[in-house]
Amino acid sequence: ERVNIDAMQAHRTSSRSAHLTVNRDRLNSLRKAHGIESDAELARVIGVDPATLYRVREGKVIASNEFLTKVALAFPNASFDHLFSVVVA
């Protein structure tokens, strides 16, 4: 009997929790490359509270879809894979 490996992998992955996280080092590099001097200024550019930016970057909270969208819009030339990573718990 043949087993569909892709279906098995999808089932295994779907039973675990996954979320996106911001790649801290790459976000910091983009901040500097765009002449953004501080995290407070980065938060303003993204359109979030500085405390929210801190909590997301430090992994204290999971970034909301709105936060992730704002980061992507702030750096439209950065690829999705460059900015974000998938975390499977």
PDB file of N, CA and C in Angstrom:
ATOM      1  N   GLU A   1       0.852  -1.183   0.000  1.00  0.00           N
ATOM      2  CA  GLU A   1       0.000   0.000   0.000  1.00  0.00           C
ATOM      3  C   GLU A   1       0.892   1.238   0.000  1.00  0.00           C
ATOM      4  N   ARG A   2       0.609   2.164  -0.907  1.00  0.00           N
ATOM      5  CA  ARG A   2       1.379   3.413  -0.983  1.00  0.00           C
ATOM      6  C   ARG A   2       0.835   4.407   0.027  1.00  0.00           C
ATOM      7  N   VAL A   3       1.741   5.125   0.629  1.00  0.00           N
ATOM      8  CA  VAL A   3       1.368   6.124   1.619  1.00  0.00           C
ATOM      9  C   VAL A   3       1.729   7.498   1.072  1.00  0.00           C
ATOM     10  N   ASN A   4       0.809   8.420   1.165  1.00  0.00           N
ATOM     11  CA  ASN A   4       1.051   9.782   0.708  1.00  0.00           C
ATOM     12  C   ASN A   4       1.832  10.520   1.791  1.00  0.00           C
ATOM     13  N   ILE A   5       3.142  10.683   1.559  1.00  0.00           N
ATOM     14  CA  ILE A   5       4.021  11.316   2.538  1.00  0.00           C
ATOM     15  C   ILE A   5       3.614  12.776   2.776  1.00  0.00           C
ATOM     16  N   ASP A   6       3.258  13.500   1.704  1.00  0.00           N
ATOM     17  CA  ASP A   6       2.859  14.905   1.860  1.00  0.00           C
ATOM     18  C   ASP A   6       1.640  15.035   2.775  1.00  0.00           C
ATOM     19  N   ALA A   7       0.673  14.149   2.606  1.00  0.00           N
ATOM     20  CA  ALA A   7      -0.522  14.193   3.446  1.00  0.00           C
ATOM     21  C   ALA A   7      -0.176  13.885   4.895  1.00  0.00           C
ATOM     22  N   MET A   8       0.732  12.925   5.094  1.00  0.00           N
ATOM     23  CA  MET A   8       1.146  12.595   6.463  1.00  0.00           C
ATOM     24  C   MET A   8       1.866  13.784   7.107  1.00  0.00           C
ATOM     25  N   GLN A   9       2.748  14.435   6.344  1.00  0.00           N
ATOM     26  CA  GLN A   9       3.482  15.584   6.868  1.00  0.00           C
ATOM     27  C   GLN A   9       2.522  16.722   7.193  1.00  0.00           C
ATOM     28  N   ALA A  10       1.557  16.966   6.323  1.00  0.00           N
ATOM     29  CA  ALA A  10       0.578  18.030   6.564  1.00  0.00           C
ATOM     30  C   ALA A  10      -0.211  17.740   7.831  1.00  0.00           C
ATOM     31  N   HIS A  11      -0.588  16.482   8.024  1.00  0.00           N
ATOM     32  CA  HIS A  11      -1.339  16.122   9.222  1.00  0.00           C
ATOM     33  C   HIS A  11      -0.494  16.332  10.473  1.00  0.00           C
ATOM     34  N   ARG A  12       0.764  15.909  10.438  1.00  0.00           N
ATOM     35  CA  ARG A  12       1.652  16.087  11.597  1.00  0.00           C
ATOM     36  C   ARG A  12       1.843  17.563  11.903  1.00  0.00           C
ATOM     37  N   THR A  13       2.060  18.375  10.886  1.00  0.00           N
ATOM     38  CA  THR A  13       2.273  19.797  11.077  1.00  0.00           C
ATOM     39  C   THR A  13       1.007  20.479  11.585  1.00  0.00           C
ATOM     40  N   SER A  14      -0.163  20.068  11.066  1.00  0.00           N
ATOM     41  CA  SER A  14      -1.404  20.728  11.451  1.00  0.00           C
ATOM     42  C   SER A  14      -1.769  20.449  12.908  1.00  0.00           C
ATOM     43  N   SER A  15      -1.246  19.388  13.479  1.00  0.00           N
ATOM     44  CA  SER A  15      -1.574  19.083  14.861  1.00  0.00           C
ATOM     45  C   SER A  15      -0.690  19.839  15.843  1.00  0.00           C
ATOM     46  N   ARG A  16       0.298  20.569  15.325  1.00  0.00           N
ATOM     47  CA  ARG A  16       1.168  21.367  16.178  1.00  0.00           C
ATOM     48  C   ARG A  16       0.870  22.851  15.966  1.00  0.00           C
ATOM     49  N   SER A  17       1.205  23.632  16.952  1.00  0.00           N
ATOM     50  CA  SER A  17       1.009  25.066  16.871  1.00  0.00           C
ATOM     51  C   SER A  17       2.173  25.704  16.117  1.00  0.00           C
ATOM     52  N   ALA A  18       1.856  26.647  15.241  1.00  0.00           N
ATOM     53  CA  ALA A  18       2.888  27.357  14.491  1.00  0.00           C
ATOM     54  C   ALA A  18       2.536  28.832  14.423  1.00  0.00           C
ATOM     55  N   HIS A  19       3.564  29.662  14.386  1.00  0.00           N
ATOM     56  CA  HIS A  19       3.356  31.099  14.222  1.00  0.00           C
ATOM     57  C   HIS A  19       4.572  31.710  13.537  1.00  0.00           C
ATOM     58  N   LEU A  20       4.402  32.939  13.055  1.00  0.00           N
ATOM     59  CA  LEU A  20       5.494  33.669  12.445  1.00  0.00           C
ATOM     60  C   LEU A  20       6.173  34.537  13.491  1.00  0.00           C
ATOM     61  N   THR A  21       7.471  34.690  13.331  1.00  0.00           N
ATOM     62  CA  THR A  21       8.220  35.579  14.187  1.00  0.00           C
ATOM     63  C   THR A  21       9.085  36.482  13.316  1.00  0.00           C
ATOM     64  N   VAL A  22       9.389  37.653  13.819  1.00  0.00           N
ATOM     65  CA  VAL A  22      10.238  38.594  13.102  1.00  0.00           C
ATOM     66  C   VAL A  22      11.691  38.188  13.319  1.00  0.00           C
ATOM     67  N   ASN A  23      12.455  38.159  12.235  1.00  0.00           N
ATOM     68  CA  ASN A  23      13.876  37.878  12.349  1.00  0.00           C
ATOM     69  C   ASN A  23      14.559  39.127  12.913  1.00  0.00           C
ATOM     70  N   ARG A  24      14.959  39.067  14.169  1.00  0.00           N
ATOM     71  CA  ARG A  24      15.493  40.237  14.882  1.00  0.00           C
ATOM     72  C   ARG A  24      16.725  40.832  14.216  1.00  0.00           C
ATOM     73  N   ASP A  25      17.674  39.984  13.841  1.00  0.00           N
ATOM     74  CA  ASP A  25      18.911  40.483  13.250  1.00  0.00           C
ATOM     75  C   ASP A  25      18.659  41.171  11.916  1.00  0.00           C
ATOM     76  N   ARG A  26      17.799  40.578  11.116  1.00  0.00           N
ATOM     77  CA  ARG A  26      17.513  41.174   9.812  1.00  0.00           C
ATOM     78  C   ARG A  26      16.709  42.458   9.947  1.00  0.00           C
ATOM     79  N   LEU A  27      15.790  42.496  10.905  1.00  0.00           N
ATOM     80  CA  LEU A  27      15.036  43.727  11.134  1.00  0.00           C
ATOM     81  C   LEU A  27      15.980  44.841  11.588  1.00  0.00           C
ATOM     82  N   ASN A  28      16.924  44.506  12.439  1.00  0.00           N
ATOM     83  CA  ASN A  28      17.900  45.487  12.900  1.00  0.00           C
ATOM     84  C   ASN A  28      18.760  45.984  11.733  1.00  0.00           C
ATOM     85  N   SER A  29      19.182  45.077  10.857  1.00  0.00           N
ATOM     86  CA  SER A  29      19.965  45.473   9.682  1.00  0.00           C
ATOM     87  C   SER A  29      19.164  46.391   8.768  1.00  0.00           C
ATOM     88  N   LEU A  30      17.897  46.055   8.551  1.00  0.00           N
ATOM     89  CA  LEU A  30      17.044  46.907   7.721  1.00  0.00           C
ATOM     90  C   LEU A  30      16.856  48.280   8.358  1.00  0.00           C
ATOM     91  N   ARG A  31      16.680  48.296   9.664  1.00  0.00           N
ATOM     92  CA  ARG A  31      16.528  49.577  10.377  1.00  0.00           C
ATOM     93  C   ARG A  31      17.724  50.466  10.092  1.00  0.00           C
ATOM     94  N   LYS A  32      18.922  49.914  10.276  1.00  0.00           N
ATOM     95  CA  LYS A  32      20.151  50.686  10.058  1.00  0.00           C
ATOM     96  C   LYS A  32      20.313  51.085   8.598  1.00  0.00           C
ATOM     97  N   ALA A  33      20.023  50.166   7.679  1.00  0.00           N
ATOM     98  CA  ALA A  33      20.166  50.445   6.245  1.00  0.00           C
ATOM     99  C   ALA A  33      19.238  51.562   5.777  1.00  0.00           C
ATOM    100  N   HIS A  34      18.108  51.724   6.462  1.00  0.00           N
ATOM    101  CA  HIS A  34      17.146  52.772   6.101  1.00  0.00           C
ATOM    102  C   HIS A  34      17.357  54.051   6.905  1.00  0.00           C
ATOM    103  N   GLY A  35      18.446  54.107   7.667  1.00  0.00           N
ATOM    104  CA  GLY A  35      18.757  55.320   8.428  1.00  0.00           C
ATOM    105  C   GLY A  35      17.854  55.549   9.619  1.00  0.00           C
ATOM    106  N   ILE A  36      17.227  54.501  10.090  1.00  0.00           N
ATOM    107  CA  ILE A  36      16.354  54.614  11.259  1.00  0.00           C
ATOM    108  C   ILE A  36      17.245  54.457  12.488  1.00  0.00           C
ATOM    109  N   GLU A  37      17.328  55.505  13.288  1.00  0.00           N
ATOM    110  CA  GLU A  37      18.323  55.590  14.353  1.00  0.00           C
ATOM    111  C   GLU A  37      18.031  54.745  15.589  1.00  0.00           C
ATOM    112  N   SER A  38      16.778  54.522  15.892  1.00  0.00           N
ATOM    113  CA  SER A  38      16.454  53.867  17.162  1.00  0.00           C
ATOM    114  C   SER A  38      15.257  52.941  17.001  1.00  0.00           C
ATOM    115  N   ASP A  39      15.066  52.097  18.007  1.00  0.00           N
ATOM    116  CA  ASP A  39      13.885  51.237  17.999  1.00  0.00           C
ATOM    117  C   ASP A  39      12.603  52.054  18.149  1.00  0.00           C
ATOM    118  N   ALA A  40      12.688  53.163  18.876  1.00  0.00           N
ATOM    119  CA  ALA A  40      11.510  54.029  19.018  1.00  0.00           C
ATOM    120  C   ALA A  40      11.106  54.601  17.660  1.00  0.00           C
ATOM    121  N   GLU A  41      12.097  54.997  16.871  1.00  0.00           N
ATOM    122  CA  GLU A  41      11.805  55.517  15.537  1.00  0.00           C
ATOM    123  C   GLU A  41      11.287  54.391  14.631  1.00  0.00           C
ATOM    124  N   LEU A  42      11.856  53.204  14.776  1.00  0.00           N
ATOM    125  CA  LEU A  42      11.378  52.056  13.999  1.00  0.00           C
ATOM    126  C   LEU A  42       9.919  51.772  14.322  1.00  0.00           C
ATOM    127  N   ALA A  43       9.576  51.809  15.599  1.00  0.00           N
ATOM    128  CA  ALA A  43       8.186  51.582  16.007  1.00  0.00           C
ATOM    129  C   ALA A  43       7.268  52.619  15.361  1.00  0.00           C
ATOM    130  N   ARG A  44       7.726  53.878  15.306  1.00  0.00           N
ATOM    131  CA  ARG A  44       6.932  54.937  14.683  1.00  0.00           C
ATOM    132  C   ARG A  44       6.756  54.666  13.191  1.00  0.00           C
ATOM    133  N   VAL A  45       7.846  54.255  12.519  1.00  0.00           N
ATOM    134  CA  VAL A  45       7.789  53.966  11.085  1.00  0.00           C
ATOM    135  C   VAL A  45       6.838  52.805  10.807  1.00  0.00           C
ATOM    136  N   ILE A  46       6.920  51.775  11.636  1.00  0.00           N
ATOM    137  CA  ILE A  46       6.043  50.613  11.464  1.00  0.00           C
ATOM    138  C   ILE A  46       4.601  50.960  11.826  1.00  0.00           C
ATOM    139  N   GLY A  47       4.435  51.844  12.807  1.00  0.00           N
ATOM    140  CA  GLY A  47       3.093  52.230  13.242  1.00  0.00           C
ATOM    141  C   GLY A  47       2.608  51.445  14.443  1.00  0.00           C
ATOM    142  N   VAL A  48       3.556  51.091  15.330  1.00  0.00           N
ATOM    143  CA  VAL A  48       3.205  50.360  16.545  1.00  0.00           C
ATOM    144  C   VAL A  48       3.809  51.059  17.755  1.00  0.00           C
ATOM    145  N   ASP A  49       3.319  50.709  18.908  1.00  0.00           N
ATOM    146  CA  ASP A  49       3.862  51.221  20.158  1.00  0.00           C
ATOM    147  C   ASP A  49       5.266  50.644  20.363  1.00  0.00           C
ATOM    148  N   PRO A  50       6.224  51.439  20.848  1.00  0.00           N
ATOM    149  CA  PRO A  50       7.572  50.916  21.097  1.00  0.00           C
ATOM    150  C   PRO A  50       7.593  49.702  22.020  1.00  0.00           C
ATOM    151  N   ALA A  51       6.696  49.663  22.988  1.00  0.00           N
ATOM    152  CA  ALA A  51       6.634  48.513  23.902  1.00  0.00           C
ATOM    153  C   ALA A  51       6.210  47.252  23.146  1.00  0.00           C
ATOM    154  N   THR A  52       5.327  47.398  22.195  1.00  0.00           N
ATOM    155  CA  THR A  52       4.898  46.257  21.385  1.00  0.00           C
ATOM    156  C   THR A  52       6.062  45.733  20.558  1.00  0.00           C
ATOM    157  N   LEU A  53       6.791  46.646  19.920  1.00  0.00           N
ATOM    158  CA  LEU A  53       7.959  46.246  19.147  1.00  0.00           C
ATOM    159  C   LEU A  53       8.947  45.486  20.026  1.00  0.00           C
ATOM    160  N   TYR A  54       9.215  45.999  21.202  1.00  0.00           N
ATOM    161  CA  TYR A  54      10.142  45.339  22.130  1.00  0.00           C
ATOM    162  C   TYR A  54       9.658  43.925  22.480  1.00  0.00           C
ATOM    163  N   ARG A  55       8.394  43.807  22.854  1.00  0.00           N
ATOM    164  CA  ARG A  55       7.865  42.501  23.275  1.00  0.00           C
ATOM    165  C   ARG A  55       7.907  41.475  22.138  1.00  0.00           C
ATOM    166  N   VAL A  56       7.609  41.914  20.921  1.00  0.00           N
ATOM    167  CA  VAL A  56       7.651  40.998  19.781  1.00  0.00           C
ATOM    168  C   VAL A  56       9.097  40.609  19.470  1.00  0.00           C
ATOM    169  N   ARG A  57       9.998  41.574  19.428  1.00  0.00           N
ATOM    170  CA  ARG A  57      11.400  41.281  19.102  1.00  0.00           C
ATOM    171  C   ARG A  57      12.047  40.362  20.122  1.00  0.00           C
ATOM    172  N   GLU A  58      11.665  40.497  21.367  1.00  0.00           N
ATOM    173  CA  GLU A  58      12.243  39.678  22.431  1.00  0.00           C
ATOM    174  C   GLU A  58      11.546  38.330  22.583  1.00  0.00           C
ATOM    175  N   GLY A  59      10.486  38.111  21.802  1.00  0.00           N
ATOM    176  CA  GLY A  59       9.773  36.845  21.862  1.00  0.00           C
ATOM    177  C   GLY A  59       8.864  36.708  23.069  1.00  0.00           C
ATOM    178  N   LYS A  60       8.546  37.816  23.691  1.00  0.00           N
ATOM    179  CA  LYS A  60       7.672  37.786  24.865  1.00  0.00           C
ATOM    180  C   LYS A  60       6.208  37.622  24.484  1.00  0.00           C
ATOM    181  N   VAL A  61       5.861  38.033  23.259  1.00  0.00           N
ATOM    182  CA  VAL A  61       4.514  37.844  22.727  1.00  0.00           C
ATOM    183  C   VAL A  61       4.626  37.394  21.276  1.00  0.00           C
ATOM    184  N   ILE A  62       3.599  36.734  20.787  1.00  0.00           N
ATOM    185  CA  ILE A  62       3.532  36.349  19.379  1.00  0.00           C
ATOM    186  C   ILE A  62       2.981  37.544  18.603  1.00  0.00           C
ATOM    187  N   ALA A  63       3.655  37.868  17.524  1.00  0.00           N
ATOM    188  CA  ALA A  63       3.241  39.013  16.707  1.00  0.00           C
ATOM    189  C   ALA A  63       1.873  38.765  16.092  1.00  0.00           C
ATOM    190  N   SER A  64       1.047  39.784  16.130  1.00  0.00           N
ATOM    191  CA  SER A  64      -0.274  39.693  15.496  1.00  0.00           C
ATOM    192  C   SER A  64      -0.118  39.803  13.982  1.00  0.00           C
ATOM    193  N   ASN A  65      -1.142  39.395  13.275  1.00  0.00           N
ATOM    194  CA  ASN A  65      -1.138  39.556  11.816  1.00  0.00           C
ATOM    195  C   ASN A  65      -0.985  41.022  11.443  1.00  0.00           C
ATOM    196  N   GLU A  66      -1.609  41.904  12.203  1.00  0.00           N
ATOM    197  CA  GLU A  66      -1.503  43.337  11.932  1.00  0.00           C
ATOM    198  C   GLU A  66      -0.054  43.807  12.080  1.00  0.00           C
ATOM    199  N   PHE A  67       0.630  43.372  13.129  1.00  0.00           N
ATOM    200  CA  PHE A  67       2.026  43.744  13.343  1.00  0.00           C
ATOM    201  C   PHE A  67       2.886  43.251  12.175  1.00  0.00           C
ATOM    202  N   LEU A  68       2.723  41.990  11.801  1.00  0.00           N
ATOM    203  CA  LEU A  68       3.506  41.414  10.715  1.00  0.00           C
ATOM    204  C   LEU A  68       3.267  42.160   9.408  1.00  0.00           C
ATOM    205  N   THR A  69       2.014  42.520   9.162  1.00  0.00           N
ATOM    206  CA  THR A  69       1.670  43.272   7.954  1.00  0.00           C
ATOM    207  C   THR A  69       2.338  44.632   7.958  1.00  0.00           C
ATOM    208  N   LYS A  70       2.329  45.304   9.096  1.00  0.00           N
ATOM    209  CA  LYS A  70       2.948  46.631   9.197  1.00  0.00           C
ATOM    210  C   LYS A  70       4.455  46.560   8.956  1.00  0.00           C
ATOM    211  N   VAL A  71       5.105  45.522   9.456  1.00  0.00           N
ATOM    212  CA  VAL A  71       6.544  45.355   9.211  1.00  0.00           C
ATOM    213  C   VAL A  71       6.785  45.139   7.721  1.00  0.00           C
ATOM    214  N   ALA A  72       6.003  44.269   7.102  1.00  0.00           N
ATOM    215  CA  ALA A  72       6.164  43.993   5.673  1.00  0.00           C
ATOM    216  C   ALA A  72       5.938  45.244   4.832  1.00  0.00           C
ATOM    217  N   LEU A  73       4.952  46.044   5.201  1.00  0.00           N
ATOM    218  CA  LEU A  73       4.672  47.279   4.459  1.00  0.00           C
ATOM    219  C   LEU A  73       5.755  48.337   4.670  1.00  0.00           C
ATOM    220  N   ALA A  74       6.365  48.345   5.839  1.00  0.00           N
ATOM    221  CA  ALA A  74       7.423  49.318   6.137  1.00  0.00           C
ATOM    222  C   ALA A  74       8.684  49.028   5.321  1.00  0.00           C
ATOM    223  N   PHE A  75       8.882  47.751   4.966  1.00  0.00           N
ATOM    224  CA  PHE A  75      10.061  47.352   4.192  1.00  0.00           C
ATOM    225  C   PHE A  75       9.621  46.542   2.971  1.00  0.00           C
ATOM    226  N   PRO A  76       9.000  47.220   1.999  1.00  0.00           N
ATOM    227  CA  PRO A  76       8.400  46.508   0.868  1.00  0.00           C
ATOM    228  C   PRO A  76       9.403  45.792  -0.030  1.00  0.00           C
ATOM    229  N   ASN A  77      10.655  46.172   0.008  1.00  0.00           N
ATOM    230  CA  ASN A  77      11.652  45.522  -0.843  1.00  0.00           C
ATOM    231  C   ASN A  77      12.293  44.312  -0.176  1.00  0.00           C
ATOM    232  N   ALA A  78      11.994  44.082   1.092  1.00  0.00           N
ATOM    233  CA  ALA A  78      12.528  42.914   1.799  1.00  0.00           C
ATOM    234  C   ALA A  78      11.601  41.732   1.552  1.00  0.00           C
ATOM    235  N   SER A  79      12.181  40.583   1.269  1.00  0.00           N
ATOM    236  CA  SER A  79      11.367  39.403   1.016  1.00  0.00           C
ATOM    237  C   SER A  79      10.751  38.894   2.317  1.00  0.00           C
ATOM    238  N   PHE A  80       9.644  38.201   2.163  1.00  0.00           N
ATOM    239  CA  PHE A  80       8.959  37.620   3.313  1.00  0.00           C
ATOM    240  C   PHE A  80       9.899  36.707   4.088  1.00  0.00           C
ATOM    241  N   ASP A  81      10.625  35.853   3.357  1.00  0.00           N
ATOM    242  CA  ASP A  81      11.551  34.921   3.997  1.00  0.00           C
ATOM    243  C   ASP A  81      12.687  35.629   4.711  1.00  0.00           C
ATOM    244  N   HIS A  82      13.030  36.820   4.235  1.00  0.00           N
ATOM    245  CA  HIS A  82      14.094  37.592   4.871  1.00  0.00           C
ATOM    246  C   HIS A  82      13.619  38.172   6.199  1.00  0.00           C
ATOM    247  N   LEU A  83      12.383  38.598   6.251  1.00  0.00           N
ATOM    248  CA  LEU A  83      11.842  39.263   7.441  1.00  0.00           C
ATOM    249  C   LEU A  83      11.328  38.313   8.521  1.00  0.00           C
ATOM    250  N   PHE A  84      10.739  37.199   8.096  1.00  0.00           N
ATOM    251  CA  PHE A  84      10.015  36.359   9.045  1.00  0.00           C
ATOM    252  C   PHE A  84      10.498  34.909   9.031  1.00  0.00           C
ATOM    253  N   SER A  85      10.284  34.246  10.144  1.00  0.00           N
ATOM    254  CA  SER A  85      10.565  32.815  10.276  1.00  0.00           C
ATOM    255  C   SER A  85       9.335  32.143  10.850  1.00  0.00           C
ATOM    256  N   VAL A  86       9.135  30.888  10.479  1.00  0.00           N
ATOM    257  CA  VAL A  86       8.036  30.092  11.026  1.00  0.00           C
ATOM    258  C   VAL A  86       8.563  29.342  12.248  1.00  0.00           C
ATOM    259  N   VAL A  87       7.834  29.437  13.334  1.00  0.00           N
ATOM    260  CA  VAL A  87       8.178  28.717  14.563  1.00  0.00           C
ATOM    261  C   VAL A  87       7.093  27.678  14.794  1.00  0.00           C
ATOM    262  N   VAL A  88       7.488  26.416  14.867  1.00  0.00           N
ATOM    263  CA  VAL A  88       6.547  25.331  15.120  1.00  0.00           C
ATOM    264  C   VAL A  88       6.788  24.841  16.544  1.00  0.00           C
ATOM    265  N   ALA A  89       5.727  24.873  17.344  1.00  0.00           N
ATOM    266  CA  ALA A  89       5.856  24.466  18.740  1.00  0.00           C
ATOM    267  C   ALA A  89       5.309  23.076  18.939  1.00  0.00           C
TER     268      ALA A  89
END
